[in-house]
Coordinates of C-alpha atoms in Angstrom, one line a residue:
X19 CA 0.0 0.0 0.0
X20 CA 1.0 3.6 -0.5
X21 CA 1.5 6.0 2.4
X22 CA -1.8 7.7 1.6
X23 CA -3.6 4.4 1.4
X24 CA -2.2 3.4 4.7
X25 CA -3.1 6.6 6.4
X26 CA -6.6 6.4 5.0
X27 CA -7.0 2.9 6.3
X28 CA -5.8 4.0 9.8
X29 CA -8.3 6.9 9.8
X30 CA -11.1 4.6 8.6
X31 CA -10.3 2.1 11.4
X32 CA -10.8 4.8 14.1
X33 CA -14.4 5.4 13.0
X34 CA -17.0 3.9 15.3
X35 CA -19.1 2.6 12.4
X36 CA -16.2 0.6 11.2
X37 CA -14.7 -0.6 14.5
X38 CA -17.4 -0.1 17.2
X39 CA -16.6 -0.6 20.9
X40 CA -18.0 -4.2 20.7
X41 CA -15.6 -5.3 18.0
X42 CA -12.1 -7.0 18.0
X43 CA -9.3 -5.4 16.0
X44 CA -6.6 -7.6 14.6
X45 CA -3.8 -5.9 12.6
X46 CA -1.1 -7.9 10.7
X47 CA 1.8 -5.8 9.6
X48 CA 4.3 -7.3 7.1
X49 CA 7.0 -5.5 5.1
X50 CA 9.7 -3.1 6.3
X51 CA 10.3 -1.2 9.5
X52 CA 13.1 1.4 9.4
X53 CA 14.7 2.4 12.7
X54 CA 16.6 5.7 13.0
X55 CA 19.2 5.3 15.8
X56 CA 19.8 9.0 15.9
X57 CA 16.2 10.0 16.6
X58 CA 15.3 6.6 18.1
X59 CA 12.2 6.5 15.9
X60 CA 10.8 3.7 13.7
X61 CA 8.9 4.1 10.5
X62 CA 6.5 1.7 8.8
X63 CA 7.6 1.8 5.1
X64 CA 5.0 2.2 2.4
X65 CA 5.1 1.0 -1.2
X66 CA 5.9 4.5 -2.4
X67 CA 8.3 5.5 0.5
X68 CA 11.5 7.2 -0.5
X69 CA 14.8 5.7 0.7
X70 CA 16.2 9.2 1.2
X71 CA 13.1 10.8 2.7
X72 CA 11.7 8.1 5.0
X73 CA 10.5 10.5 7.7
X74 CA 8.1 12.2 5.3
X75 CA 7.2 9.3 3.0
X76 CA 6.6 6.5 5.6
X77 CA 4.3 6.1 8.6
X78 CA 5.9 6.9 11.9
X79 CA 5.3 4.3 14.6
X80 CA 4.0 7.1 16.9
X81 CA 1.3 7.9 14.3
X82 CA 0.4 4.2 14.0
X83 CA 0.1 4.0 17.8
X84 CA -2.1 7.1 18.0
X85 CA -4.5 5.9 15.4
X86 CA -4.8 2.4 17.0
X87 CA -5.4 4.1 20.4
X88 CA -8.2 6.2 18.8
X89 CA -10.0 3.0 17.6
X90 CA -12.9 2.2 19.9
X91 CA -12.6 -1.6 19.5
X92 CA -12.5 -3.1 23.0
X93 CA -10.1 -5.9 22.1
X94 CA -7.0 -5.3 20.0
X95 CA -4.1 -7.5 18.8
X96 CA -1.2 -6.4 16.5
X97 CA 1.1 -9.0 14.7
X98 CA 4.4 -7.6 13.4
X99 CA 6.1 -9.6 10.7
X100 CA 8.5 -6.9 9.4
X101 CA 12.0 -6.5 8.2
X102 CA 13.9 -4.0 10.4
X103 CA 16.7 -1.8 9.1
X104 CA 18.7 0.9 10.7
X105 CA 18.8 4.3 8.9
X106 CA 22.5 4.8 9.0
X107 CA 24.1 6.4 5.9
X108 CA 25.6 3.0 4.9
X109 CA 22.5 1.0 5.3
X110 CA 20.3 3.6 3.6
X111 CA 22.5 3.2 0.5
X112 CA 22.5 -0.6 0.7
X113 CA 18.8 -1.4 1.5
X114 CA 16.5 -1.6 -1.5
X115 CA 12.8 -0.9 -0.7
X116 CA 11.5 -2.4 -3.9
X117 CA 10.0 -5.9 -4.2
X118 CA 13.1 -6.9 -6.3
X119 CA 15.2 -7.2 -3.1
X120 CA 17.0 -10.5 -3.1
X121 CA 16.5 -11.0 0.7
X122 CA 14.3 -13.9 1.7
X123 CA 14.5 -13.3 5.5
X124 CA 12.4 -11.1 7.6
X125 CA 14.3 -9.6 10.5
X126 CA 12.4 -9.4 13.8
X127 CA 11.9 -6.1 15.6
X128 CA 12.7 -5.2 19.2
X129 CA 14.1 -1.8 20.1
X130 CA 13.4 1.3 22.2
X131 CA 10.9 2.5 19.6
X132 CA 8.9 -0.7 19.8
X133 CA 9.0 -0.6 23.6
X134 CA 7.6 3.0 23.4
X135 CA 5.0 1.8 20.9
X136 CA 3.9 -0.9 23.4
X137 CA 3.9 1.5 26.3
X138 CA 1.5 3.8 24.4
X139 CA -0.8 0.8 23.8
X140 CA -0.7 -1.0 27.2
X141 CA -4.1 -2.6 26.6
X142 CA -3.2 -4.0 23.1
X143 CA -1.7 -7.5 22.6
X144 CA 1.5 -7.2 20.5
X145 CA 3.5 -10.0 19.0
X146 CA 6.6 -9.9 16.7
X147 CA 7.7 -12.7 14.4
X148 CA 11.0 -13.1 16.3
X149 CA 13.5 -11.3 18.5
X150 CA 16.0 -8.7 17.3
X151 CA 18.9 -11.1 17.1
X152 CA 17.0 -13.7 15.1
X153 CA 15.9 -14.1 11.5
X154 CA 12.3 -15.0 10.6
X155 CA 12.4 -17.2 7.5
X156 CA 9.9 -18.0 4.7
X157 CA 9.0 -21.5 3.8
X158 CA 9.2 -23.3 0.4
X159 CA 6.0 -21.6 -0.8
X160 CA 7.6 -18.2 -0.1
X161 CA 5.2 -17.6 2.8
X162 CA 6.3 -16.3 6.1
X163 CA 6.4 -19.0 8.8
X164 CA 4.9 -16.5 11.1
X165 CA 2.0 -15.7 8.7
X166 CA 1.4 -19.4 7.9
X167 CA 1.1 -20.2 11.6
X168 CA -1.3 -17.2 12.2
X169 CA -3.6 -18.4 9.4
X170 CA -3.5 -22.0 10.7
X171 CA -4.5 -20.8 14.2
X172 CA -7.2 -18.4 13.1
X173 CA -8.8 -21.0 10.8
X174 CA -8.7 -23.5 13.7
X175 CA -6.6 -26.0 11.8
X176 CA -3.6 -25.7 14.2
X177 CA -1.3 -27.3 11.6
X178 CA -3.5 -30.3 10.9
X179 CA -1.5 -33.6 11.1
X180 CA 1.8 -31.8 11.3
X181 CA 1.6 -31.3 15.0
X182 CA -0.4 -34.4 16.1
X183 CA 2.5 -35.5 18.3
X184 CA 2.8 -32.1 20.0
X185 CA 0.7 -32.2 23.3
X186 CA 0.3 -28.4 23.6
X187 CA -1.1 -28.2 20.1
X188 CA -3.5 -31.1 20.7
X189 CA -4.8 -29.4 23.8
X190 CA -5.3 -26.1 21.9
X191 CA -7.0 -27.8 19.0
X192 CA -9.5 -29.7 21.2
X193 CA -10.1 -26.7 23.5
X194 CA -10.9 -24.3 20.6
X195 CA -13.0 -26.9 18.8
X196 CA -15.1 -27.5 21.9
X197 CA -15.5 -23.7 22.4
X198 CA -16.1 -23.1 18.7
X199 CA -13.7 -20.2 18.7
X200 CA -10.0 -19.4 18.8
X201 CA -8.7 -17.0 21.5
X202 CA -5.8 -14.6 21.4
X203 CA -3.8 -16.6 23.9
X204 CA -4.4 -19.8 21.8
X205 CA -3.2 -17.9 18.7
X206 CA 0.0 -16.7 20.4
X207 CA 0.8 -20.1 22.0
X208 CA 0.3 -22.0 18.7
X209 CA 2.4 -19.5 16.7
X210 CA 5.2 -19.8 19.2
X211 CA 5.2 -23.6 19.0
X212 CA 4.7 -23.9 15.2
X213 CA 7.3 -21.3 14.2
X214 CA 9.9 -22.5 16.6
X215 CA 9.5 -26.1 15.6
X216 CA 9.9 -25.3 11.9
X217 CA 12.8 -22.9 12.6
X218 CA 14.5 -23.5 16.0
X219 CA 16.5 -20.2 15.4
X220 CA 13.2 -18.2 15.4
X221 CA 11.1 -17.4 18.5
X222 CA 8.1 -15.1 18.3
X223 CA 8.0 -12.5 21.0
X224 CA 5.0 -10.8 22.5
X225 CA 4.6 -7.7 24.6
X226 CA 1.9 -6.3 27.0
X227 CA 1.2 -9.7 28.5
X228 CA -1.3 -7.9 30.9
X229 CA -3.5 -7.3 27.9
X230 CA -4.2 -11.0 27.8
X231 CA -5.5 -11.0 31.4
X232 CA -9.0 -10.8 29.8
X233 CA -8.6 -13.3 27.0
X234 CA -10.8 -12.9 23.9
X235 CA -12.0 -14.6 20.8
X236 CA -10.4 -13.6 17.5
X237 CA -12.2 -16.1 15.2
X238 CA -15.2 -18.3 15.3
X239 CA -15.2 -21.9 14.0

């Protein structure tokens, strides 16, 4: 999406007729996050962002946090699956923001800007695809392991036969099937198990654990 399209979507999301107080808001963010170590700010890169003018052509994380906070939805969960780059002079010249990049890894995000983002949204469940010192890989079908696990959980499949020997997944599957819905905590637990099992060097990380004190449904089966 372009910067304008992303901003319009954020504004639309904050309208009560789109996301009323009784609703659940789930946001998946994939792509690129650029971190500026000088200003200690992070930016969500849009399709039309300029490598040399990130601050004015991307979405600052503070803006993203503000718009999410404005949304009236009672229950919110954000899933970050984004490549993180530092905006140093050297990296700015080396990093390509186009889809032609040869990189097949998504680098997890955890820095002071993300901590500030989480602090601004204390009542929002936040999960990243992995820790800062880890790589989040894609599978043979060129899909993110993190995204694939999310889809499996939301659909209630929980990996099908792939995790029949995993006790935690069996419990999740049976519990959600009996309840006819998938909860946020079930999603996070399954994603942690599924991603780490497929890639031991990758461990999803979630913030604002207190936001899960009142668990909630994210999909109905």
